[in-house]
Amino acid sequence: MAQGILKDTMANAMLVKDLAEVAKDTALLHGVQIRVHESPNSSEVVTYAPITLFPSPVPKSAFYQALAVQVHYNTLVDKISQDADFLQKALASTITVDNFTARLFKIHQQVLEEGKAQSIVLGLNRSDYMLDQKNEGCPTLKQIEINTFAASFAGLTSHTPHVHRLLLFLIKSNHHPDILVHGVGYGPVFSGHSERFTEDLSFCCRAIVMFLVEENQINIFDQRCIENELWKRNISTKRKRFRDVSKTGSLDPDRKLFVDGQEVAVVYFRNGYMPQNYQSEQDWQARLLMERSLAVKCPDIGTHLAGTKKVQQVLSQPGVLEKFFPEQPQVVEQIRSTFAGLYTLDMGPEGDKTIEMALRTPGLFVLKPQREGGGNNLYGAELQQVLQEVKGSEERMAYILMDKIHPTPVQNILLKRDAPLKISTCLCELGVFGTYVRKGREMVLNKCAGHLLRTKSSEHADGGVAAGVAVLDNPLLL
């Protein structure tokens, strides 16, 4: 019923135009905003974040499957981050050819050699999925990746339902209030559960939560949502950059971290997941300083490495999940059922077989480097070209190969700044946020913290919201 109403509405050009204006105004009113840099010499402009005009249909069973498995993914990521031997073996081939991953791994080794100063771990991650319609029957939930570092849009997605609820009301859609579910995100996790570990950090009056951010931040309002939750509870925050830490950062004899003379209780990394984030050797030294400190890191270096593509591929091998969940076959099955096919490109017969398979049918696969931030994956002719170039060298070990997911297309209208209003054939990607806090060996918090739906035109093979390709959406559960 709801789908039919939305389809009829999209066919009415005048109504679409009016609704689009309401959607933009409502988005700005509720803080669904991004910062736009017009040009290097112009002033900053705030505009509505890109969003769909209507919520997109998502099967209810797959949606709740993704929510249910998230606590197990939280546990898995945390266990991997603590297993130095596993990380060493999993990343051994990658760090020989990928300098960025090698630098991160070197910091991990340095921290372990010195001894971790902080036993508290704060995890905020997001597991991303698409619904694979490759086989006949019901679409199956397949994981694209898990983001353990700077998993974004938890703030904005908690506000987007306001937009779609109003639009559905205006077109008199008889949707049930619970069908359009809230994308809560993990904004309150710092504050709502901070009392579980703040005493150990002398948090209450002196220390701050430090957001490590980029030089030029477009997605600032997403971060402000989290900051607001902290401010409501009288928890101080500061936004700093690598250069700030490099210039004024220091450790006292107890390894407490100070930046600009102020003690830092928690370092929340929103920057540092791409090679270009490190502009100098001083930036790398600043990262090491923070990792060595008593401050809680979100994520710490082990958790950062746990989110690499190579670790994702190794986890798909027989017997690996069982290592982390002994005598828990149901948990293993829940996680494994979300895996797409993942294949090694290491040197040797297995990697050679992967190369041959991909070159024979490149349209069935995605070639993934060890990079985050969107726009890095290779498809089709590009995949074929790169594999031809690296197939005989160790350079191929910088990548993994994954089955290409074939989601069911949906129709929607994508609202982007200065873009024409038109009906597009779209593909949806569901993200599920997870939060956890571990103190020593005790997991004191482990929960699914909401979801994010992003939608892009089917003409784009790769790219997220920050890359200017996808837009924010909400699931209309069917």
XYZ file of C-alpha atoms in Angstrom:
478
model
C 0.000 0.000 0.000
C 2.695 2.469 1.048
C 4.802 1.655 -2.020
C 1.848 2.342 -4.317
C 1.198 5.736 -2.724
C 4.841 6.707 -3.062
C 4.900 5.629 -6.706
C 1.813 7.693 -7.524
C 3.267 10.714 -5.720
C 6.553 10.540 -7.628
C 4.613 10.710 -10.895
C 3.139 14.116 -9.917
C 5.852 16.644 -10.817
C 4.249 19.636 -9.103
C 3.653 17.710 -5.888
C 7.215 16.404 -5.917
C 8.547 19.950 -6.221
C 6.461 21.136 -3.270
C 7.416 18.132 -1.147
C 11.092 18.614 -1.964
C 10.960 22.161 -0.591
C 9.279 20.907 2.583
C 11.891 18.157 2.913
C 14.796 20.591 2.599
C 13.300 23.031 5.113
C 12.456 20.237 7.553
C 15.952 18.792 7.245
C 17.496 22.158 8.120
C 15.014 22.673 10.952
C 15.921 19.336 12.540
C 19.664 19.694 12.062
C 20.092 17.343 9.091
C 22.843 19.596 7.773
C 26.306 19.545 6.279
C 28.891 22.238 5.741
C 29.748 23.033 2.122
C 33.004 24.638 1.030
C 32.213 26.594 -2.123
C 35.843 27.185 -3.027
C 39.144 27.636 -1.189
C 38.621 31.401 -1.019
C 34.909 31.567 -0.214
C 33.097 31.539 3.093
C 31.520 28.353 4.395
C 27.932 27.504 3.546
C 25.561 25.299 5.532
C 22.989 23.317 3.587
C 20.713 20.340 4.154
C 22.403 16.967 4.025
C 21.587 14.979 0.868
C 18.499 12.866 1.502
C 15.894 10.825 -0.349
C 12.481 12.390 -0.852
C 10.791 9.234 0.466
C 11.825 6.316 2.665
C 12.944 3.223 0.759
C 11.437 -0.246 1.235
C 13.497 -2.735 3.258
C 12.378 -6.294 4.121
C 11.566 -6.466 7.821
C 13.207 -9.878 8.310
C 16.553 -8.754 6.895
C 16.452 -5.520 8.880
C 15.970 -7.283 12.199
C 18.540 -9.918 11.262
C 21.121 -7.146 10.887
C 20.171 -5.661 14.260
C 20.313 -9.036 16.013
C 23.808 -9.965 14.813
C 25.375 -6.638 15.754
C 26.204 -7.514 19.368
C 28.118 -10.546 18.071
C 30.060 -8.364 15.660
C 30.893 -6.073 18.583
C 32.262 -9.048 20.496
C 34.160 -10.306 17.453
C 35.849 -6.968 16.791
C 36.827 -6.651 20.443
C 38.285 -10.168 20.587
C 40.283 -9.604 17.400
C 41.673 -6.325 18.756
C 43.049 -8.184 21.791
C 44.562 -11.057 19.809
C 48.015 -9.854 18.783
C 48.994 -13.213 17.280
C 45.899 -13.304 15.076
C 46.477 -9.759 13.817
C 50.124 -10.559 13.123
C 49.267 -13.628 11.044
C 46.253 -12.086 9.308
C 48.117 -8.959 8.222
C 51.543 -10.494 7.586
C 51.235 -10.403 3.794
C 49.453 -7.055 3.645
C 52.011 -5.087 5.664
C 54.811 -6.187 3.338
C 53.260 -4.265 0.426
C 50.882 -1.691 1.949
C 52.852 1.043 3.681
C 49.833 2.647 5.355
C 48.717 -0.567 7.036
C 52.353 -1.282 7.914
C 52.680 2.064 9.717
C 49.525 1.376 11.718
C 50.768 -2.090 12.592
C 54.117 -0.689 13.736
C 52.281 1.591 16.194
C 50.346 -1.461 17.419
C 53.607 -3.304 18.058
C 55.167 -0.330 19.852
C 52.179 -0.024 22.174
C 52.279 -3.735 23.018
C 56.041 -3.667 23.654
C 55.705 -0.762 26.067
C 52.530 -2.146 27.640
C 49.049 -0.693 27.313
C 48.442 2.167 29.721
C 44.662 1.922 29.540
C 42.566 -1.205 30.112
C 39.289 0.451 29.089
C 38.205 0.033 25.473
C 35.397 2.036 23.875
C 34.074 0.695 20.588
C 31.742 2.522 18.194
C 31.390 0.669 14.917
C 29.036 0.217 11.986
C 28.476 -2.942 9.976
C 27.296 -2.252 6.407
C 25.109 -4.571 4.342
C 23.276 -4.911 1.062
C 20.455 -7.318 0.248
C 21.689 -9.781 -2.366
C 19.127 -10.764 -4.976
C 21.565 -12.924 -6.915
C 19.647 -16.132 -6.322
C 15.922 -16.663 -6.700
C 13.780 -16.314 -3.613
C 14.092 -13.889 -0.718
C 17.017 -11.455 -0.790
C 19.798 -12.363 1.625
C 21.681 -10.006 3.929
C 25.359 -9.751 2.956
C 27.999 -7.707 4.718
C 30.023 -5.229 2.695
C 32.400 -4.258 5.488
C 32.594 -3.318 9.143
C 33.764 0.174 10.021
C 35.633 0.280 13.325
C 37.034 3.789 12.819
C 35.044 7.049 12.516
C 31.783 5.288 11.643
C 29.803 8.335 10.645
C 26.217 9.588 10.341
C 24.983 8.220 13.670
C 24.143 11.806 14.580
C 22.325 12.874 11.424
C 20.441 9.629 10.945
C 18.772 10.107 14.330
C 17.098 13.212 12.872
C 16.151 12.117 9.351
C 12.944 10.264 10.385
C 11.399 13.661 11.178
C 11.643 14.546 7.497
C 10.080 11.386 6.116
C 7.368 11.163 8.757
C 6.180 14.642 7.810
C 6.230 13.874 4.081
C 4.264 10.652 4.541
C 1.720 12.613 6.586
C 1.420 15.242 3.854
C 0.680 12.669 1.152
C -1.734 10.907 3.534
C 0.111 7.614 3.468
C -1.560 5.163 5.872
C 1.752 3.756 7.046
C 1.882 2.338 10.552
C 3.974 4.567 12.852
C 6.370 1.712 13.613
C 7.088 0.918 9.971
C 9.379 3.904 9.601
C 11.847 3.086 12.335
C 14.124 5.529 14.081
C 17.806 5.575 13.183
C 19.013 6.265 16.697
C 22.765 6.003 16.206
C 25.314 5.966 19.025
C 25.325 9.589 20.140
C 24.534 8.964 23.835
C 27.104 6.195 24.356
C 29.845 8.509 25.640
C 27.501 10.163 28.094
C 24.860 7.608 29.019
C 27.444 5.051 30.076
C 30.416 7.255 30.852
C 29.888 6.832 34.592
C 31.012 3.215 34.162
C 34.604 4.289 33.618
C 35.089 8.003 34.247
C 36.335 7.649 37.818
C 39.453 5.891 36.537
C 40.163 8.885 34.287
C 39.702 11.720 36.790
C 37.062 12.797 34.276
C 34.529 14.807 36.244
C 36.076 18.264 36.402
C 39.419 18.234 34.655
C 39.526 15.893 31.685
C 37.805 16.274 28.321
C 36.613 14.188 25.397
C 38.827 15.202 22.493
C 37.436 14.882 18.976
C 40.366 14.420 16.589
C 39.075 15.965 13.369
C 40.184 16.892 9.866
C 41.569 20.287 8.893
C 38.489 21.046 6.787
C 35.422 19.260 8.104
C 32.319 19.010 5.899
C 30.338 16.571 8.045
C 30.656 18.620 11.228
C 26.967 18.537 12.237
C 27.017 14.759 12.513
C 29.766 15.136 15.123
C 27.988 18.017 16.851
C 25.070 15.690 17.616
C 27.396 13.560 19.721
C 28.999 16.605 21.296
C 25.542 17.894 22.265
C 24.812 14.693 24.162
C 28.005 15.208 26.146
C 27.356 18.882 26.809
C 23.894 18.032 28.171
C 25.659 16.035 30.874
C 28.297 18.686 31.589
C 31.046 16.703 29.876
C 33.530 19.004 28.172
C 34.675 18.446 24.596
C 37.383 19.953 22.424
C 37.989 19.607 18.710
C 41.660 19.166 17.862
C 43.706 18.249 14.814
C 46.868 16.223 14.411
C 48.915 19.423 14.278
C 47.445 20.536 17.642
C 48.449 17.262 19.285
C 51.863 17.427 17.649
C 52.511 20.976 18.896
C 51.039 20.883 22.402
C 50.489 17.211 23.240
C 52.426 15.535 26.033
C 52.331 12.658 28.514
C 52.998 13.029 32.211
C 54.853 10.318 34.215
C 51.554 8.384 34.572
C 51.038 8.644 30.799
C 48.021 10.927 31.146
C 47.529 12.794 27.888
C 47.544 16.593 27.890
C 46.768 18.791 24.883
C 46.970 22.563 25.269
C 47.561 21.923 28.963
C 44.247 20.091 29.411
C 43.904 16.454 30.416
C 42.228 14.229 27.802
C 40.043 11.384 29.078
C 38.851 10.067 25.706
C 40.245 10.494 22.207
C 37.451 10.078 19.675
C 39.062 9.624 16.260
C 37.133 11.128 13.353
C 40.356 11.507 11.401
C 43.271 9.197 10.715
C 41.788 6.362 8.638
C 43.263 7.352 5.253
C 46.929 7.824 4.203
C 46.273 11.451 3.198
C 45.186 12.209 6.773
C 48.859 11.979 7.776
C 50.545 14.949 6.136
C 53.872 14.639 7.935
C 55.967 12.464 10.190
C 54.789 14.682 13.048
C 51.220 13.472 12.429
C 52.339 9.869 12.780
C 54.183 10.714 15.998
C 51.032 12.408 17.309
C 49.048 9.222 16.623
C 51.662 7.192 18.505
C 51.566 9.637 21.423
C 47.793 9.247 21.748
C 47.971 5.447 21.469
C 50.615 5.261 24.195
C 48.574 7.411 26.560
C 46.219 6.645 29.439
C 43.322 8.213 27.507
C 40.629 5.863 26.261
C 40.950 5.616 22.487
C 37.917 5.235 20.261
C 39.091 3.184 18.522
C 42.416 2.016 19.870
C 44.998 0.845 17.350
C 44.093 -2.844 17.698
C 40.441 -2.104 16.956
C 41.479 0.024 13.973
C 43.415 -2.921 12.524
C 40.518 -5.293 13.242
C 38.459 -3.370 10.679
C 40.853 -3.877 7.767
C 39.691 -5.635 4.608
C 42.331 -8.331 5.008
C 41.016 -9.269 8.446
C 37.509 -9.417 6.949
C 38.746 -11.881 4.335
C 40.650 -14.037 6.825
C 37.559 -14.311 9.032
C 35.685 -15.990 6.194
C 38.105 -18.942 6.139
C 36.933 -22.252 7.658
C 37.466 -22.561 11.391
C 38.439 -18.935 12.058
C 35.154 -17.731 13.572
C 35.075 -20.872 15.712
C 38.356 -19.728 17.291
C 36.665 -16.594 18.606
C 33.362 -18.255 19.548
C 34.251 -21.712 20.867
C 31.219 -23.847 21.675
C 28.912 -21.162 20.272
C 27.875 -22.625 16.905
C 24.710 -20.519 16.709
C 26.697 -17.289 16.999
C 29.142 -18.516 14.357
C 26.259 -19.295 12.022
C 24.593 -15.919 12.608
C 27.771 -14.097 11.635
C 28.799 -16.418 8.795
C 25.384 -16.199 7.154
C 26.072 -12.500 6.480
C 29.405 -13.122 4.720
C 29.683 -12.668 0.988
C 32.359 -14.694 -0.806
C 35.820 -13.403 0.161
C 39.061 -14.514 -1.475
C 42.767 -14.102 -0.778
C 45.222 -12.627 -3.267
C 48.294 -13.807 -1.349
C 51.132 -15.368 -3.310
C 50.650 -19.082 -3.912
C 48.169 -21.490 -5.516
C 45.085 -20.150 -3.690
C 45.835 -16.563 -4.682
C 46.591 -17.664 -8.260
C 43.207 -19.367 -8.402
C 41.530 -16.160 -7.202
C 43.286 -14.125 -9.912
C 42.264 -16.559 -12.637
C 38.642 -16.608 -11.454
C 38.407 -12.808 -11.307
C 39.998 -12.248 -14.712
C 37.655 -14.789 -16.273
C 34.472 -13.200 -14.867
C 35.339 -9.686 -13.608
C 31.702 -8.604 -13.465
C 31.049 -10.968 -10.567
C 33.586 -9.475 -8.170
C 34.847 -6.361 -6.383
C 38.558 -5.671 -5.850
C 39.158 -3.982 -2.487
C 42.325 -2.254 -1.245
C 42.998 -1.660 2.451
C 41.329 1.749 2.404
C 38.309 3.437 3.981
C 36.279 6.493 3.085
C 34.500 5.277 -0.064
C 35.441 5.424 -3.728
C 38.394 3.017 -3.437
C 36.932 -0.234 -4.785
C 37.458 -1.460 -8.324
C 34.915 -3.074 -10.646
C 34.703 -4.541 -14.126
C 37.308 -3.261 -16.578
C 39.256 -1.407 -13.859
C 39.386 -4.539 -11.728
C 40.613 -6.520 -14.730
C 43.280 -3.966 -15.609
C 44.708 -3.765 -12.089
C 44.780 -7.534 -11.660
C 46.579 -7.943 -14.971
C 49.204 -5.465 -13.775
C 49.803 -7.020 -10.336
C 49.030 -10.712 -10.864
C 52.680 -11.743 -10.988
C 53.924 -9.546 -8.154
C 53.495 -9.203 -4.415
C 51.591 -5.947 -5.015
C 48.455 -8.040 -5.390
C 48.577 -8.783 -1.634
C 47.482 -5.197 -0.948
C 43.978 -6.216 -2.108
C 41.279 -8.749 -1.376
C 38.552 -9.980 -3.730
C 34.877 -10.142 -2.777
C 31.750 -11.367 -4.526
C 29.789 -8.507 -6.038
C 26.442 -8.077 -4.282
C 23.382 -7.630 -6.494
C 20.749 -5.668 -4.537
C 17.178 -5.190 -5.732
C 16.795 -1.706 -7.292
C 14.207 0.710 -5.883
C 12.747 3.941 -7.247
C 13.284 7.196 -5.375
C 14.141 10.864 -5.793
C 17.517 11.981 -4.476
C 17.610 15.472 -2.995
C 21.061 16.948 -3.466
C 22.063 20.572 -3.439
C 21.675 22.097 -6.942
C 20.685 18.717 -8.452
C 17.549 18.353 -10.639
C 14.493 16.557 -9.256
C 14.118 13.262 -11.075
C 13.115 9.687 -10.396
C 16.206 7.503 -10.125
C 16.791 3.785 -10.017
C 18.561 3.370 -6.696
C 20.449 0.880 -4.562
C 20.277 0.880 -0.757
C 22.917 0.073 1.832
C 21.968 -0.660 5.426
C 24.380 0.129 8.234
C 23.937 -1.015 11.831
C 25.709 0.795 14.658
C 27.235 -1.071 17.558
C 28.651 0.194 20.851
C 30.619 -1.555 23.550
C 32.754 -0.765 26.570
C 35.238 -3.231 27.994
C 37.040 -2.654 31.287
C 39.887 -5.109 31.646
C 38.341 -8.447 30.751
C 34.798 -7.446 31.636
C 32.422 -6.317 28.884
C 30.317 -3.779 30.767
C 28.302 -2.654 27.724
C 27.496 -4.361 24.436
C 24.535 -3.221 22.380
C 23.129 -2.509 18.965
C 22.675 1.263 18.833
C 20.558 1.906 15.760
C 20.877 1.968 12.020
C 21.661 4.023 8.942
C 20.199 3.651 5.476
C 22.096 5.188 2.554
C 20.854 5.204 -1.008
C 22.602 5.988 -4.281
C 21.771 5.976 -7.962
C 22.472 2.599 -9.574
C 24.759 4.320 -12.088
C 27.390 4.658 -9.346
C 29.355 1.530 -8.448
C 30.996 2.921 -5.315
C 30.966 5.923 -2.998
C 29.215 7.128 0.141
C 27.541 10.297 1.362
C 30.801 12.095 2.130
C 32.030 11.273 -1.374
C 28.975 13.010 -2.845
C 27.414 9.842 -4.253
C 24.966 8.407 -1.695
C 22.282 10.218 0.313
C 20.660 9.630 3.698
C 17.486 7.542 3.737
C 15.109 5.738 6.099
C 13.803 2.171 5.878
C 10.116 1.612 5.197
C 9.837 -1.890 6.651
C 7.781 -4.322 4.593
